[in-house]
Amino acid sequence: MQKNQLVKLEITDLSYEAMGVAHLDGMTIFVNNALPGEVVEAKILKVKKSFAFAKIEKLIKQSPDRVTIKLNQWVQTGLASLAHIKYDKQLDFKRQQVINLLEKAHLNKKVNATVASPEETGYRNKAQVPVRKVKGQLEIGFFRKHSHDLVPMENFFTTDPEIDRVLVATRDILRKNHIPAYDEVKNKGEVRYLEVRRSKANGEMMVILVCLHKDFPQLAKVADEISQISDVVSVILNHNPKKTNVILGKHDYLLSGNPQIEDVCFKISAQSFFQINSLQTPRLYNLAIEKAGLTSDDTVIDAYSGIGTIGLSVAKHVKSVRGVEIVKPAVQDAKENALLNGIENADYVCGKAEELMPSWVSEGMKADVIFVDPPRKGLTLEFIEASVKTNPQKIVYISCNPATMVRDLTMYQDLGYDFEEITPVDMFPQTPHVECVTVLEKK
């Protein structure tokens, strides 16, 4: 098998990245934008030892589950790599991914149907898009899969259309003022990324310019013009001087307006985590609360507490909540959000949960339930061991990465905690990503 070779393939499965899977001459071939049951003529793009990547040249037999989309770059870039699949089949695909992971780990557990999102497109309340020079002009868009080639875009499909409007308007302001886009090879230029956050509750928007330098000619003029875009109430410069793939730097500088926006009674700073699907988030948290079976006598630890969204949702059901978060601005947001929502039985501190939880226990605290909602890399062994030493009756695990979740669940089983079921929740329609909720109980 060689690059650029044309082959006829029958697609039999989907990979976890939602690429069509075919087999030919002992090779596994991953075909972008192909679905099970389809027969395609494909062009080989890259050949490895036992597998290859290909793209469709001709669709010979089409799946009834296929959706025809006008802007194929959504699939090509991975921005919406399930956009060519009917939504109910997307939900089935996500459930099956969780089942596959459990089977691989030899865990015979129930996986409930995936909870559908109220919005299938335009649901994202935040966009982070790269800024690069393409054909001599500053562009925004998304990187093509497995590359750093920018595909220019104005419609991001999964993002709130109002955010798209502000992204394009900001792009045009940067162009008009001749602000250079970032060159990642030479580590030169100014604007690396644009981030826009929007409140579903009141329409307020925050624009964040991620820049190589913390100041540059015409910055004040650019910030003033961005602040004149309708609904923009905050303009911030994030300084990221390093040659890195990490999007945000450590320091933010307020250029215009407010340092926070407010969404559904939560204040959100530039670098604070907030679930990107505003309408699905209450369903996710209510499901976790329901599965936890909380009582009015429970003391809850909210680890990875962020701006307090989970803990403050839990607080009205329990005796008290103690949240811990390593990001200082998020802790401050959580404290303000407790005041904003009139919640007096929730307290938030800055630090590492794995260090603070054992000290709280040694001081006499009895934790009944621990809520965890870690980043994609999942929990550390240090955290898992510390949470077990804290001796809660239940651990409610909310995850954005079922692979690391299943890994962590097996470790909890070895330490005396078990679970009965997992419920997938679709926070990210049109993408392969899925949120999951489960409850571990002490054996």
C-alpha atoms as one frame of an Amber mdcrd trajectory, in Angstrom:
protein
   0.000   0.000   0.000   1.396   3.373  -1.001   0.568   7.053  -0.596  -1.888
   8.382  -3.238  -3.030   4.830  -4.106  -6.776   4.537  -4.850  -8.536   1.648
  -3.093 -12.113   0.418  -2.787 -13.123  -0.016   0.856 -16.104  -1.224   2.875
 -16.450   0.708   6.125 -17.222  -1.593   9.062 -16.845   0.578  12.168 -16.070
   4.008  13.618 -12.901   4.776  15.571 -13.055   6.701  18.837 -12.204   9.804
  16.766 -15.225   9.039  14.536 -13.154   8.042  11.517 -14.474   5.242   9.341
 -12.620   1.930   9.824 -11.894  -0.466   6.940  -9.557  -3.432   6.443  -7.572
  -4.337   3.328  -4.585  -6.651   2.783  -3.949  -6.970   6.515  -4.018  -3.204
   7.045  -6.476  -1.159   9.088  -7.427   1.977   7.194  -8.953   5.032   8.851
 -11.090   7.040   6.439 -12.105  10.576   7.334 -15.836  11.376   6.979 -16.835
   7.737   6.281 -19.598   5.782   8.048 -20.225   2.088   8.800 -22.050   0.353
   5.943 -20.622   2.663   3.290 -18.530   1.592   0.330 -16.029   4.192  -0.827
 -13.217   4.764  -3.253 -10.507   6.271  -1.080  -7.115   7.858  -1.606  -4.337
   6.760   0.749  -2.834   9.801   2.509  -0.353   8.257   4.953   0.934   4.712
   5.463   2.282   3.300   8.725   3.435  -0.236   9.584   0.005  -1.755  10.245
  -2.453   1.026   9.449  -3.072   3.895   7.059  -5.101   7.090   6.719  -7.263
   7.870   3.711  -9.865  10.294   2.405 -12.984   9.653   0.337 -12.602  10.275
  -3.387 -15.962   8.759  -4.338 -18.937   7.592  -2.266 -20.134   4.367  -3.911
 -22.722   3.314  -1.310 -24.080   5.835   1.195 -25.205   5.149   4.780 -28.793
   6.120   5.726 -27.260   7.709   8.840 -25.338  10.288   6.792 -26.173  13.994
   6.980 -25.103  16.135   4.027 -23.417  19.305   5.215 -22.489  22.274   3.056
 -19.289  23.249   4.864 -17.132  20.148   4.919 -14.283  22.009   6.662 -16.075
  21.393   9.965 -15.364  17.690   9.542 -11.941  18.180   7.952 -10.643  20.259
  10.850 -12.126  18.124  13.598 -14.131  21.116  14.816 -17.306  19.082  14.266
 -16.124  15.652  13.164 -19.563  14.056  13.749 -21.461  16.678  11.752 -22.062
  14.191   8.932 -23.909  11.766  11.275 -27.575  11.982  12.350 -27.839  13.238
  15.913 -29.505  10.152  17.397 -26.677   8.059  15.943 -24.150  10.450  17.497
 -25.704   9.685  20.887 -25.468   5.937  20.221 -21.831   6.326  19.133 -20.924
   8.090  22.378 -22.607   5.452  24.529 -20.788   2.744  22.592 -17.434   4.424
  23.247 -18.047   4.130  26.996 -19.141   0.486  26.624 -15.977  -0.301  24.643
 -13.743   1.247  27.303 -15.445  -0.700  30.094 -15.167  -3.965  28.153 -11.479
  -3.319  27.491 -10.989  -2.838  31.255 -12.995  -6.069  31.931 -15.687  -4.137
  33.781 -19.208  -5.459  33.335 -21.232  -2.338  34.156 -24.436  -0.763  32.859
 -24.164   2.215  30.501 -27.346   4.260  30.257 -28.556   6.031  27.120 -26.723
   9.266  26.358 -28.583  12.351  27.592 -29.258  14.516  24.520 -28.331  18.213
  24.405 -31.147  20.808  24.084 -29.138  22.405  21.259 -27.388  20.362  18.563
 -25.488  23.303  17.026 -24.563  26.819  18.175 -24.383  25.657  21.791 -20.849
  26.689  22.758 -20.628  29.723  25.066 -16.883  30.050  24.431 -14.621  29.976
  21.374 -10.828  29.866  21.236  -9.671  30.260  17.632  -6.137  30.592  16.228
  -5.074  33.731  14.374  -2.622  33.192  11.512  -1.543  34.785   8.234  -2.979
  32.952   5.217  -2.249  34.109   1.655  -0.961  37.428   2.964  -3.988  38.194
   5.158  -4.787  37.820   8.868  -7.337  35.028   9.263  -9.210  33.214  12.012
 -10.275  29.605  11.683  -9.359  26.124  12.807  -6.401  23.852  12.161  -6.848
  21.027   9.693  -6.721  17.615  11.412  -3.245  16.450  12.404  -1.638  19.686
  11.168  -1.129  23.368  11.919  -2.535  24.451   8.558  -5.251  27.016   9.279
  -8.586  26.644   7.490 -10.113  30.180   7.452 -13.676  30.302   8.816 -16.399
  32.745   9.751 -19.024  30.182  10.799 -17.857  27.796  13.526 -21.067  25.712
  13.586 -20.959  24.537  17.223 -20.389  28.050  18.558 -23.119  30.511  19.470
 -23.720  32.585  16.289 -23.346  35.775  18.333 -19.815  34.693  19.241 -19.095
  34.105  15.535 -20.290  37.668  14.863 -17.859  39.109  17.421 -14.981  36.923
  16.224 -15.396  38.206  12.658 -15.782  41.828  13.801 -12.627  41.544  15.923
 -10.744  39.946  13.033 -11.716  42.876  10.819 -10.509  45.382  13.433  -7.134
  43.613  13.616  -6.898  43.665   9.813  -7.841  47.347   9.561  -5.174  48.315
  12.091  -2.549  46.100  10.412  -1.903  44.033  13.543   0.371  41.115  12.611
  -0.867  37.588  13.175   1.332  35.196  15.128   3.947  33.174  13.236   4.509
  30.028  15.310   7.591  28.946  13.327   9.474  32.218  13.877   7.692  33.005
  17.188   6.928  36.488  15.882   3.842  38.623  15.345   1.276  39.726  17.913
  -2.119  38.046  18.139  -1.945  34.259  18.634  -5.591  33.434  19.461  -8.931
  35.131  19.896 -11.173  33.946  22.705 -14.770  35.094  23.073 -17.052  34.110
  25.940 -20.804  34.815  25.927 -23.410  34.699  28.670 -26.550  32.826  27.636
 -28.372  34.612  30.445 -27.858  38.233  29.386 -25.830  38.240  26.154 -22.740
  39.866  27.684 -19.502  39.040  25.868 -15.831  39.025  26.820 -13.112  39.276
  24.153  -9.629  38.016  25.022  -6.656  38.784  22.773  -3.967  36.160  23.364
  -0.779  37.981  22.403   2.945  37.351  22.170   3.645  40.722  23.847   1.714
  42.470  26.585   1.769  45.740  24.684   2.127  46.775  21.059   1.481  49.880
  18.905  -2.227  50.630  18.464  -3.263  48.257  21.281  -5.324  50.995  22.966
  -7.028  51.848  19.663  -7.763  48.189  18.911  -9.165  47.617  22.413 -11.378
  50.697  22.126 -12.769  49.583  18.758 -13.456  46.065  20.055 -15.253  47.528
  23.068 -17.630  49.304  20.641 -18.857  45.992  19.190 -22.414  45.466  20.434
 -22.730  43.319  23.593 -18.973  43.338  24.306 -18.543  44.389  27.947 -14.990
  43.203  28.565 -11.740  43.312  26.558  -8.709  41.535  28.012  -5.159  40.886
  26.821  -3.698  37.543  27.801   0.110  37.561  27.626   1.636  34.347  26.275
   5.310  34.982  25.347   6.407  31.338  25.134   6.907  29.184  22.053   4.302
  26.633  23.030   1.072  24.942  21.954  -0.551  26.003  25.236  -3.161  28.624
  24.330  -3.256  30.924  27.358  -0.417  32.554  29.260  -0.472  33.125  33.012
  -1.210  36.859  33.087  -4.325  38.803  32.026  -4.551  42.567  31.579  -7.917
  44.325  31.533  -8.025  46.699  28.551 -11.645  47.823  28.690 -14.842  47.205
  30.651 -15.382  44.526  33.302 -12.983  41.783  34.478 -15.875  39.281  34.550
 -19.114  38.406  32.794 -22.124  36.818  34.472 -23.957  33.717  33.227 -26.905
  32.065  35.002 -25.959  33.685  38.333 -22.260  32.865  38.009 -19.451  35.394
  37.565 -16.736  34.159  35.202 -13.192  35.516  34.884 -11.033  35.174  31.775
  -9.242  31.980  32.837 -11.962  30.400  34.977 -13.426  27.101  33.794 -17.125
  27.138  32.941 -18.975  24.359  31.101 -19.306  25.363  27.456 -22.894  24.116
  26.973 -24.943  26.473  29.145 -28.333  24.811  28.583 -27.060  21.266  29.153
 -24.990  22.116  32.256 -27.950  22.262  34.705 -29.075  18.841  33.422 -25.590
  17.450  34.022 -25.388  18.755  37.582 -28.976  17.804  38.449 -28.266  14.273
  37.214 -25.146  14.078  39.399 -27.092  15.373  42.417 -29.923  12.889  41.789
 -27.515   9.942  41.409 -25.668  10.964  44.578 -28.809  10.601  46.737 -27.801
  13.552  48.930 -29.341  14.250  52.323 -29.650  17.413  54.403 -27.089  16.036
  56.881 -24.320  15.519  54.313 -21.018  17.359  54.322 -19.688  17.608  50.752
 -16.214  18.282  49.400 -16.213  19.882  45.947 -12.780  19.045  44.537 -11.693
  20.839  41.346 -14.379  23.328  42.349 -13.650  25.975  39.714 -15.991  28.956
  40.035 -18.328  26.935  42.271 -20.893  25.761  39.735 -21.173  22.211  41.116
 -20.779  23.002  44.802 -23.270  25.846  44.735 -25.758  23.645  42.872 -25.294
  21.006  45.592 -25.358  23.377  48.589 -29.144  23.682  48.899 -29.437  19.896
  49.238 -26.836  19.362  51.999 -25.538  20.595  55.345 -22.353  22.177  54.014
 -19.959  22.315  51.048 -16.238  22.892  51.124 -14.657  23.590  47.759 -10.990
  23.444  46.806  -9.426  24.769  43.596  -5.838  25.487  42.527  -6.659  28.496
  40.269  -6.817  31.631  42.436  -9.131  33.744  40.204 -11.594  30.827  40.088
 -11.620  30.621  43.896 -12.393  34.335  44.078 -15.173  33.854  41.511 -16.586
  30.977  43.601 -16.691  33.140  46.734 -18.435  35.942  44.831 -20.839  33.456
  43.271 -21.786  32.133  46.708 -22.666  35.692  47.764 -24.428  36.356  44.459
 -26.644  33.303  44.968 -27.259  33.904  48.677 -25.556  30.631  49.670 -24.061
  30.676  53.166 -23.158  27.002  53.670 -20.395  26.824  51.029 -16.775  27.805
  51.588 -13.968  27.885  48.990 -10.198  27.733  49.440  -7.200  27.769  47.114
  -4.893  24.761  47.138  -4.430  21.153  46.095  -7.290  18.886  47.126  -4.963
  15.923  47.701  -3.054  17.974  50.281  -5.959  19.725  51.978  -8.507  16.877
  52.301  -6.381  14.756  54.683  -5.654  17.816  56.831  -9.379  18.588  57.071
 -10.032  15.028  58.249  -7.243  15.268  60.847  -8.933  18.440  62.119 -12.140
  16.484  62.715 -14.081  17.031  59.490 -16.264  14.123  58.338 -16.851  14.182
  54.590 -19.882  12.191  53.425 -19.607  12.846  49.682 -16.800  14.040  47.406
 -17.629  15.520  43.994 -14.836  15.424  41.406 -14.866  17.025  37.951 -11.230
  16.830  36.798  -9.654  17.996  33.515  -9.228  15.561  30.604  -6.121  13.956
  32.098  -8.293  12.638  34.938  -7.290  12.153  38.569  -3.780  11.643  39.886
  -2.958   8.581  41.979  -2.112  11.007  44.778  -5.628  12.469  44.642  -7.307
   9.048  44.481  -5.402   7.832  47.542  -6.135  11.073  49.433  -9.849  10.887
  48.610 -10.023   7.303  49.906  -8.215   8.298  53.119 -10.843  11.024  53.543
 -13.271   8.080  53.886 -16.432   9.399  52.177 -19.401   7.103  51.723 -19.737
   8.229  48.094 -17.566   9.770  45.392 -19.455  11.414  42.521 -17.263  11.393
  39.426 -18.075  13.773  36.551 -15.716  13.311  33.617 -15.075  14.906  30.221
 -12.835  11.993  29.190 -14.291   8.480  29.613 -10.888   6.862  28.924  -9.211
   8.422  31.964 -12.419   7.988  33.958 -12.445   4.218  33.411  -8.749   4.086
  34.323  -9.489   5.918  37.581 -12.551   3.780  38.368 -10.450   0.612  38.233
  -8.038   2.149  40.762 -10.931   3.073  43.046 -12.194  -0.515  42.869  -8.819
  -1.741  44.118  -9.125   0.669  47.049 -12.581  -0.400  48.192 -15.041   1.664
  46.117 -17.325   0.394  43.374 -19.977   1.706  40.961 -23.026   0.223  39.230
 -23.584   2.356  36.145 -22.358   5.252  34.023 -24.578   7.833  32.339 -23.121
   9.652  29.304 -24.251  13.264  28.868 -23.821  15.003  25.516 -22.214  18.315
  26.347 -20.448  18.482  22.968 -22.807  17.685  20.043 -21.168  17.181  16.628
 -17.886  16.085  18.270 -16.696  12.698  19.608 -16.361  14.102  23.134 -18.792
  13.066  25.853 -19.266  13.855  29.532 -20.032  11.012  31.949 -21.449  10.728
  35.455 -21.068   7.857  37.910 -21.262   7.367  41.672 -18.722   5.264  43.560
 -19.820   3.844  46.906 -17.726   2.421  49.709 -17.969  -1.387  49.725
